[in-house]
Tab-separated table of C-alpha atoms and ligand atoms in Angstrom:
chain	number	residue	atom	x	y	z
N	15	MET	CA	-21.512	7.867	45.992
N	16	PRO	CA	-21.364	7.748	42.184
N	17	ALA	CA	-20.382	4.433	40.655
N	18	PRO	CA	-16.597	4.531	40.201
N	19	PHE	CA	-16.604	3.060	36.694
N	20	ALA	CA	-19.821	4.131	35.054
N	21	THR	CA	-18.856	2.696	31.685
N	22	SER	CA	-18.529	-0.839	33.036
N	23	VAL	CA	-22.317	-0.884	33.392
N	24	PHE	CA	-22.599	-1.011	29.583
N	25	PRO	CA	-19.932	-3.464	28.487
N	26	VAL	CA	-22.095	-5.064	25.820
N	27	GLN	CA	-23.015	-1.840	24.060
N	28	LEU	CA	-19.455	-0.591	24.203
N	29	ASN	CA	-18.171	-3.788	22.647
N	30	ALA	CA	-20.864	-3.685	20.019
N	31	THR	CA	-19.860	-0.209	18.887
N	32	ARG	CA	-16.243	-1.325	18.698
N	33	ARG	CA	-16.897	-4.224	16.376
N	34	SER	CA	-16.030	-4.035	12.699
N	35	VAL	CA	-18.954	-3.621	10.325
N	36	VAL	CA	-19.233	-6.741	8.170
N	37	HIS	CA	-22.809	-6.281	6.944
N	38	PRO	CA	-24.301	-3.263	5.127
N	39	ARG	CA	-27.264	-3.176	7.560
N	40	ASP	CA	-24.825	-2.154	10.296
N	41	LEU	CA	-23.493	0.834	8.376
N	42	PRO	CA	-24.504	4.197	9.852
N	43	GLU	CA	-27.668	5.510	8.191
N	44	ASN	CA	-26.091	8.844	7.349
N	45	LEU	CA	-23.458	7.140	5.187
N	46	VAL	CA	-25.697	4.995	2.997
N	47	ALA	CA	-29.378	5.607	2.268
N	48	ASP	CA	-30.277	2.210	0.790
N	49	ARG	CA	-28.285	-0.263	2.837
N	50	GLN	CA	-30.478	-3.156	1.739
N	51	ALA	CA	-29.321	-2.706	-1.865
N	52	LEU	CA	-25.745	-3.412	-0.812
N	53	ALA	CA	-26.459	-6.806	0.757
N	54	PRO	CA	-25.949	-8.792	-2.488
N	55	VAL	CA	-22.680	-6.939	-3.086
N	56	SER	CA	-21.264	-7.873	0.293
N	57	GLU	CA	-22.422	-11.444	-0.211
N	58	ARG	CA	-20.309	-11.674	-3.361
N	59	PHE	CA	-17.359	-9.647	-2.015
N	60	PRO	CA	-17.351	-9.669	1.803
N	61	MET	CA	-17.150	-6.274	3.485
N	62	LYS	CA	-15.251	-5.288	6.579
N	63	ILE	CA	-14.667	-1.832	8.010
N	64	ASN	CA	-13.094	-1.401	11.418
N	65	PRO	CA	-14.383	1.306	13.787
N	66	TYR	CA	-11.344	3.576	13.345
N	67	PHE	CA	-11.571	3.759	9.560
N	68	LEU	CA	-15.378	4.007	9.661
N	69	GLY	CA	-14.920	7.074	11.851
N	70	LEU	CA	-12.949	8.812	9.102
N	71	ILE	CA	-15.674	8.369	6.458
N	72	ARG	CA	-18.106	11.244	5.861
N	73	SER	CA	-20.150	9.684	3.050
N	74	ALA	CA	-20.203	6.476	1.024
N	75	ASP	CA	-18.970	8.399	-1.994
N	76	ASP	CA	-16.089	10.233	-0.386
N	77	PRO	CA	-12.559	9.033	-1.150
N	78	LEU	CA	-12.382	6.922	2.013
N	79	GLY	CA	-15.915	5.550	1.779
N	80	ARG	CA	-15.394	4.457	-1.823
N	81	GLN	CA	-12.449	2.306	-0.786
N	82	VAL	CA	-14.336	0.131	1.694
N	83	ILE	CA	-18.128	0.514	1.321
N	84	PRO	CA	-19.662	-1.989	-1.128
N	85	HIS	CA	-20.953	-0.423	-4.352
N	86	PRO	CA	-23.593	-1.788	-6.761
N	87	ASP	CA	-21.138	-1.281	-9.649
N	88	GLU	CA	-19.112	-4.198	-8.285
N	89	LEU	CA	-21.795	-6.597	-9.496
N	90	ARG	CA	-22.025	-4.942	-12.922
N	91	ASP	CA	-18.411	-5.776	-13.722
N	92	ALA	CA	-18.212	-9.007	-15.709
N	93	ALA	CA	-14.547	-8.586	-16.676
N	94	GLY	CA	-11.472	-9.036	-14.549
N	95	ALA	CA	-9.813	-12.235	-13.347
N	96	GLU	CA	-9.712	-13.660	-9.825
N	97	ASP	CA	-5.937	-14.022	-10.069
N	98	PRO	CA	-4.754	-11.700	-12.877
N	99	LEU	CA	-1.087	-11.964	-11.916
N	100	ALA	CA	-1.106	-15.778	-11.906
N	101	GLU	CA	0.093	-15.753	-8.325
N	102	GLU	CA	-1.308	-19.197	-7.636
N	103	ARG	CA	0.755	-20.624	-10.496
N	104	GLN	CA	3.860	-18.980	-9.060
N	105	SER	CA	3.260	-20.479	-5.622
N	106	PRO	CA	5.655	-23.410	-5.229
N	107	ALA	CA	4.843	-23.934	-1.524
N	108	PRO	CA	1.993	-22.962	0.798
N	109	GLN	CA	1.802	-19.178	1.318
N	110	ILE	CA	4.851	-18.526	-0.883
N	111	LEU	CA	4.848	-16.464	-4.100
N	112	HIS	CA	8.123	-16.933	-5.924
N	113	ARG	CA	8.333	-14.884	-9.138
N	114	TYR	CA	11.745	-13.218	-8.970
N	115	PRO	CA	14.801	-15.364	-8.246
N	116	HIS	CA	16.037	-13.661	-5.077
N	117	ARG	CA	12.916	-12.508	-3.291
N	118	VAL	CA	9.649	-14.115	-2.231
N	119	VAL	CA	6.343	-12.897	-0.901
N	120	PHE	CA	5.318	-14.844	2.198
N	121	LEU	CA	1.558	-14.658	2.838
N	122	VAL	CA	1.583	-15.050	6.616
N	123	SER	CA	-1.899	-13.643	7.260
N	124	SER	CA	-5.276	-14.025	5.599
N	125	ARG	CA	-6.956	-11.229	7.537
N	126	CYS	CA	-7.137	-7.440	7.302
N	127	ALA	CA	-8.626	-4.658	9.420
N	128	VAL	CA	-10.625	-3.436	6.418
N	129	HIS	CA	-11.516	-5.111	3.148
N	130	CYS	CA	-10.535	-2.764	0.342
N	131	ARG	CA	-13.058	-3.130	-2.458
N	132	PHE	CA	-10.273	-3.045	-5.076
N	133	CYS	CA	-8.007	-5.574	-3.337
N	134	MET	CA	-5.963	-7.534	-5.857
N	135	ARG	CA	-5.740	-10.462	-3.453
N	136	LYS	CA	-9.317	-10.550	-2.211
N	137	ARG	CA	-9.601	-14.187	-3.232
N	138	ARG	CA	-7.286	-14.877	-0.289
N	139	VAL	CA	-8.522	-12.307	2.254
N	140	ALA	CA	-11.360	-13.256	4.606
N	141	ASP	CA	-12.527	-12.478	8.096
N	142	GLY	CA	-12.184	-16.151	9.040
N	143	PRO	CA	-9.469	-18.197	10.749
N	144	GLN	CA	-5.840	-17.234	10.357
N	145	VAL	CA	-3.341	-19.091	8.172
N	146	PRO	CA	-2.578	-22.348	10.062
N	147	VAL	CA	0.816	-22.557	11.746
N	148	ALA	CA	1.581	-25.758	9.804
N	149	MET	CA	1.283	-23.832	6.526
N	150	ILE	CA	3.624	-21.119	7.776
N	151	ASP	CA	6.100	-23.829	8.742
N	152	LYS	CA	5.931	-25.280	5.231
N	153	GLY	CA	6.638	-21.823	3.815
N	154	LEU	CA	9.620	-21.455	6.146
N	155	ASP	CA	10.910	-24.855	5.005
N	156	TYR	CA	10.751	-23.691	1.389
N	157	ILE	CA	12.722	-20.511	2.161
N	158	ARG	CA	15.285	-22.530	4.138
N	159	ALA	CA	15.760	-24.935	1.229
N	160	HIS	CA	16.194	-22.190	-1.373
N	161	THR	CA	19.509	-20.525	-0.719
N	162	GLU	CA	19.063	-18.081	-3.596
N	163	ILE	CA	16.361	-16.227	-1.624
N	164	ASN	CA	17.866	-13.184	0.087
N	165	GLU	CA	14.721	-11.149	0.750
N	166	VAL	CA	11.393	-12.133	2.282
N	167	ILE	CA	8.370	-9.859	2.035
N	168	LEU	CA	5.719	-10.602	4.643
N	169	SER	CA	2.309	-9.840	3.229
N	170	GLY	CA	-1.160	-11.340	3.174
N	171	GLY	CA	-3.811	-10.200	4.123
N	172	ASP	CA	-2.025	-8.048	6.628
N	173	PRO	CA	0.900	-9.434	8.637
N	174	LEU	CA	0.148	-7.025	11.497
N	175	MET	CA	-3.176	-8.834	12.005
N	176	LEU	CA	-1.063	-11.506	13.696
N	177	ALA	CA	-0.458	-11.214	17.429
N	178	ASP	CA	2.963	-9.816	18.337
N	179	ASP	CA	4.363	-13.157	19.485
N	180	ARG	CA	3.281	-14.949	16.282
N	181	LEU	CA	4.678	-12.261	14.013
N	182	LEU	CA	7.934	-11.957	15.939
N	183	SER	CA	8.420	-15.723	16.000
N	184	ILE	CA	8.117	-15.821	12.197
N	185	LEU	CA	10.679	-13.017	11.902
N	186	GLN	CA	12.903	-14.874	14.358
N	187	ALA	CA	12.709	-18.042	12.263
N	188	LEU	CA	13.567	-16.058	9.133
N	189	ARG	CA	16.516	-14.346	10.840
N	190	ARG	CA	17.944	-17.760	11.678
N	191	ILE	CA	18.146	-18.539	7.940
N	192	GLY	CA	21.616	-17.439	6.913
N	193	HIS	CA	20.843	-16.548	3.298
N	194	VAL	CA	17.871	-14.282	4.140
N	195	ARG	CA	19.279	-10.808	4.526
N	196	LEU	CA	16.421	-8.372	3.999
N	197	LEU	CA	13.088	-8.511	5.734
N	198	ARG	CA	10.185	-6.457	4.508
N	199	LEU	CA	6.634	-6.067	5.800
N	200	HIS	CA	3.696	-4.879	3.735
N	201	SER	CA	0.969	-3.613	6.050
N	202	ARG	CA	-1.988	-1.279	5.965
N	203	MET	CA	-2.342	-1.290	9.754
N	204	PRO	CA	-0.331	1.892	10.542
N	205	ILE	CA	-2.895	3.677	8.340
N	206	VAL	CA	-6.171	1.842	8.984
N	207	GLN	CA	-5.616	0.741	12.585
N	208	PRO	CA	-2.820	2.930	13.939
N	209	ARG	CA	-3.275	1.763	17.507
N	210	ARG	CA	-2.025	-1.657	16.451
N	211	VAL	CA	1.435	-0.092	16.387
N	212	THR	CA	2.513	-0.079	20.026
N	213	PRO	CA	5.909	0.756	21.538
N	214	ASP	CA	6.238	-2.971	22.307
N	215	LEU	CA	5.637	-3.956	18.687
N	216	ALA	CA	8.085	-1.342	17.401
N	217	ALA	CA	10.754	-2.528	19.864
N	218	GLY	CA	10.057	-6.156	18.902
N	219	LEU	CA	10.444	-5.430	15.192
N	220	ALA	CA	13.647	-3.483	15.808
N	221	ARG	CA	15.350	-6.745	16.853
N	222	PHE	CA	15.301	-7.864	13.222
N	223	HIS	CA	17.077	-5.140	11.285
N	224	PRO	CA	17.561	-4.579	8.414
N	225	LEU	CA	13.768	-4.409	8.371
N	226	TYR	CA	11.694	-2.347	5.951
N	227	LEU	CA	7.990	-1.657	6.155
N	228	ASN	CA	5.722	-0.402	3.400
N	229	VAL	CA	2.369	0.992	4.420
N	230	HIS	CA	-0.593	1.210	2.048
N	231	CYS	CA	-2.224	4.652	1.873
N	232	ASN	CA	-4.333	6.081	-0.950
N	233	HIS	CA	-5.648	9.466	0.117
N	234	PRO	CA	-4.427	12.367	2.282
N	235	GLY	CA	-7.550	11.890	4.444
N	236	GLU	CA	-5.958	8.662	5.711
N	237	ILE	CA	-3.087	10.644	7.196
N	238	THR	CA	-4.173	11.556	10.729
N	239	SER	CA	-2.465	12.369	14.006
N	240	ALA	CA	-2.974	8.692	14.927
N	241	SER	CA	-1.352	7.323	11.751
N	242	ALA	CA	1.440	9.892	12.121
N	243	ALA	CA	2.070	8.632	15.663
N	244	ALA	CA	2.118	4.995	14.477
N	245	CYS	CA	4.624	5.758	11.725
N	246	GLY	CA	6.667	7.857	14.149
N	247	LEU	CA	6.993	4.900	16.531
N	248	LEU	CA	8.183	2.654	13.708
N	249	ALA	CA	10.582	5.239	12.295
N	250	ASP	CA	12.016	5.916	15.754
N	251	ALA	CA	12.676	2.177	15.999
N	252	GLY	CA	14.890	2.525	12.928
N	253	ILE	CA	12.462	0.948	10.491
N	254	ALA	CA	12.695	2.498	7.021
N	255	LEU	CA	9.143	3.261	5.902
N	256	GLY	CA	7.818	3.305	2.360
N	257	SER	CA	4.319	3.498	0.964
N	258	GLN	CA	2.304	1.823	-1.717
N	259	SER	CA	-0.768	3.490	-3.157
N	260	VAL	CA	-3.223	2.315	-5.778
N	261	LEU	CA	-4.384	4.786	-8.411
N	262	LEU	CA	-8.174	4.778	-7.993
N	263	ARG	CA	-10.883	6.653	-9.849
N	264	GLY	CA	-12.856	8.906	-7.541
N	265	VAL	CA	-10.300	8.478	-4.774
N	266	ASN	CA	-6.965	9.926	-5.839
N	267	ASP	CA	-7.006	10.451	-9.637
N	268	ALA	CA	-6.171	14.161	-9.484
N	269	ALA	CA	-2.766	15.856	-9.336
N	270	GLU	CA	-3.692	17.975	-6.284
N	271	ILE	CA	-4.760	14.892	-4.341
N	272	LEU	CA	-1.636	12.899	-5.214
N	273	THR	CA	0.492	15.926	-4.349
N	274	ALA	CA	-1.131	16.196	-0.911
N	275	LEU	CA	-0.894	12.429	-0.427
N	276	PHE	CA	2.810	12.116	-1.211
N	277	GLU	CA	3.781	15.292	0.664
N	278	GLY	CA	1.696	14.119	3.609
N	279	LEU	CA	3.429	10.750	3.623
N	280	LEU	CA	6.898	12.318	3.610
N	281	ALA	CA	5.788	14.543	6.493
N	282	ILE	CA	5.021	11.431	8.574
N	283	ARG	CA	8.411	9.956	7.598
N	284	VAL	CA	7.141	7.597	4.905
N	285	LYS	CA	8.902	7.607	1.515
N	286	PRO	CA	6.427	7.076	-1.354
N	287	TYR	CA	7.553	3.858	-3.055
N	288	TYR	CA	5.001	2.656	-5.597
N	289	LEU	CA	1.856	4.084	-7.168
N	290	HIS	CA	0.180	0.954	-8.532
N	291	GLN	CA	-2.033	0.739	-11.540
N	292	LEU	CA	-5.154	-1.149	-10.451
N	293	ASP	CA	-4.995	-4.910	-11.004
N	294	ARG	CA	-8.265	-5.892	-12.634
N	295	VAL	CA	-9.873	-8.393	-10.337
N	296	PRO	CA	-13.665	-8.820	-10.616
N	297	GLY	CA	-15.799	-5.989	-9.283
N	298	THR	CA	-13.225	-3.233	-9.723
N	299	ALA	CA	-13.940	-1.701	-13.154
N	300	HIS	CA	-15.387	1.459	-11.564
N	301	PHE	CA	-11.986	2.185	-9.987
N	302	GLU	CA	-9.974	1.937	-13.184
N	303	VAL	CA	-7.955	4.943	-14.401
N	304	PRO	CA	-6.562	4.759	-17.973
N	305	LEU	CA	-2.789	4.343	-18.194
N	306	ALA	CA	-2.519	7.546	-20.238
N	307	VAL	CA	-4.182	9.491	-17.424
N	308	GLY	CA	-1.877	7.872	-14.890
N	309	LEU	CA	1.139	8.988	-16.906
N	310	GLU	CA	-0.225	12.531	-17.222
N	311	LEU	CA	-0.652	12.647	-13.456
N	312	MET	CA	2.920	11.455	-12.956
N	313	ALA	CA	4.156	14.139	-15.362
N	314	ALA	CA	2.221	16.791	-13.456
N	315	LEU	CA	3.882	15.752	-10.188
N	316	ARG	CA	7.429	16.281	-11.438
N	317	GLY	CA	7.336	20.049	-11.255
N	318	ARG	CA	5.237	20.242	-8.123
N	319	LEU	CA	6.909	17.804	-5.804
N	320	SER	CA	10.226	17.076	-4.194
N	321	GLY	CA	11.869	14.147	-5.919
N	322	MET	CA	11.722	12.439	-2.518
N	323	ALA	CA	7.939	12.491	-2.719
N	324	ILE	CA	7.581	10.883	-6.149
N	325	PRO	CA	6.919	7.134	-6.282
N	326	HIS	CA	7.360	4.850	-9.271
N	327	TYR	CA	4.191	4.295	-11.279
N	328	MET	CA	3.911	0.520	-11.576
N	329	ILE	CA	2.022	-1.906	-13.703
N	330	ASP	CA	2.006	-5.583	-12.803
N	331	LEU	CA	1.911	-7.695	-15.944
N	332	PRO	CA	-0.937	-10.145	-16.464
N	333	GLY	CA	0.045	-13.783	-16.201
N	334	GLY	CA	2.890	-13.213	-13.751
N	335	GLY	CA	5.320	-11.277	-15.952
N	336	GLY	CA	6.259	-9.044	-13.040
N	337	LYS	CA	6.255	-5.320	-12.365
N	338	ILE	CA	7.327	-2.540	-14.685
N	339	ALA	CA	7.748	1.161	-13.877
N	340	LEU	CA	6.149	3.493	-16.418
N	341	THR	CA	7.544	6.987	-16.800
N	342	PRO	CA	6.247	9.907	-18.848
N	343	ASP	CA	8.051	9.912	-22.189
N	344	ALA	CA	11.044	12.185	-21.768
N	345	VAL	CA	12.954	11.067	-24.846
N	346	VAL	CA	11.643	12.751	-28.001
N	347	GLU	CA	14.285	11.462	-30.400
N	348	LYS	CA	17.496	9.421	-30.215
N	349	LEU	CA	20.270	10.677	-32.556
N	350	PRO	CA	23.841	9.348	-32.680
N	351	SER	CA	25.352	12.529	-31.254
N	352	HIS	CA	22.598	13.588	-28.909
N	353	TRP	CA	19.238	12.647	-27.514
N	354	ARG	CA	16.421	15.115	-27.744
N	355	VAL	CA	14.566	15.205	-24.390
N	356	ARG	CA	11.656	17.066	-22.865
N	357	ASN	CA	11.835	18.629	-19.387
N	358	TRP	CA	9.103	19.026	-16.762
N	359	GLN	CA	7.874	22.241	-18.419
N	360	GLY	CA	7.575	20.580	-21.805
N	361	ARG	CA	10.656	22.379	-23.197
N	362	VAL	CA	12.873	20.367	-25.510
N	363	TYR	CA	16.642	20.117	-24.951
N	364	ASP	CA	19.506	18.360	-26.730
N	365	TYR	CA	21.505	16.124	-24.447
N	366	PRO	CA	24.934	15.179	-25.847
N	367	CYS	CA	25.802	11.492	-26.067
N	368	ALA	CA	29.231	10.014	-25.680
N	369	ALA	CA	30.212	7.866	-28.642
N	370	SER	CA	29.822	4.149	-27.924
N	371	PRO	CA	33.150	2.603	-26.937
N	372	LYS	CA	34.729	0.612	-29.800
N	373	LYS	CA	34.563	-3.126	-29.250
W	754	PLP	C1	5.511	-7.101	-6.055
W	754	PLP	C2	6.144	-8.401	-5.835
W	754	PLP	C3	7.420	-8.497	-5.271
W	754	PLP	C4	8.192	-7.294	-4.786
W	754	PLP	O1	8.578	-6.482	-5.806
W	754	PLP	P1	9.440	-5.164	-5.514
W	754	PLP	O2	9.498	-4.494	-6.842
W	754	PLP	O3	10.775	-5.608	-5.002
W	754	PLP	O4	8.717	-4.368	-4.475
W	754	PLP	C5	7.986	-9.743	-5.150
W	754	PLP	N1	7.336	-10.853	-5.549
W	754	PLP	C6	6.103	-10.786	-6.090
W	754	PLP	C7	5.445	-12.048	-6.501
W	754	PLP	C8	5.459	-9.559	-6.241
W	754	PLP	O5	4.240	-9.507	-6.755
W	755	SF4	S1	-5.304	-4.040	3.287
W	755	SF4	FE1	-4.269	-4.811	1.421
W	755	SF4	S2	-4.554	-7.033	1.468
W	755	SF4	FE2	-6.016	-6.146	2.924
W	755	SF4	S3	-7.905	-5.868	1.756
W	755	SF4	FE3	-6.781	-3.935	1.614
W	755	SF4	S4	-5.571	-4.107	-0.275
W	755	SF4	FE4	-6.250	-6.190	0.299
């Protein structure tokens, strides 16, 4: 008789192949020729690639590989700041970032399924222990004490790296705070580890409406049947889905790629929310796209894409000044009777202005 469960004979090997790659020597040979050369890079900026995302990469230089495989250029970048947005200065309590009066970012997790090489918060992301419960409790105390806060954005790291019961208990605690009305999650898991999104998780989250979730997705190659299924489960649970993308050289800095990305996101029920200009943390210079190019790309999208598919192009000001949306210059000239504006084809029109009301 054949053994009923042949695979159980090889539990060790199976587990080994399922582990995330955290050292260049464990990268598949066909992806990187000189893995040894990457060791110093991953010592400076720790790497992590989970098996699912690794399976989508065809070469170290493809748009998915570039996002997570260490690159020697990271060590050639002397510029950049560990905390360009002065988040630590705007952290009045453990795990809380409080920049705008009515909303806070609550960093409930320090772990991610992959370490993005360009991560703006990599100073706080590690494959180590999770944020201690006592710190989360201190953050909750801060939100409770500040009645002006009406929105809490769970971020990290990735909040979906927490076990369901931990995550849901944090949401429960937040829902018990009368002045907190909106809950938002920022997570890359529906894209980089779609199986994390289970029917149980979706049903658990649905207890806390109004709940919004923004995924992080940078290239159409990240949109798969698995990520579509994950987003479908969340959308079916009534969770409004948005996306954040980072404009990255060699990944998505072309109009055709952004078009496919934003159309692909809408097709899996995700509304493109923000396209972020890269925040210049150390080791990221090789990803930088000039602002002028970013604006040209945004202008090129206007004619090609449904308005539903177009995100805001955002810069986050150094020193904690906050976010600003940049738009291609539409206004050519402002005259008292009319404004002269340029449309998506570059044609100029006069738009009549109402006279200002007399004071
Ligand atoms: C980005 C950010 C927010 C959220 O901004 P939205 O424009 O509402 O998405 C809130 N607080 C901090 C500190 C942020 O960096
Ligand atoms: S998933 Fe987000 S927080 Fe985590 S490493 Fe990537 S960019 Fe950073």
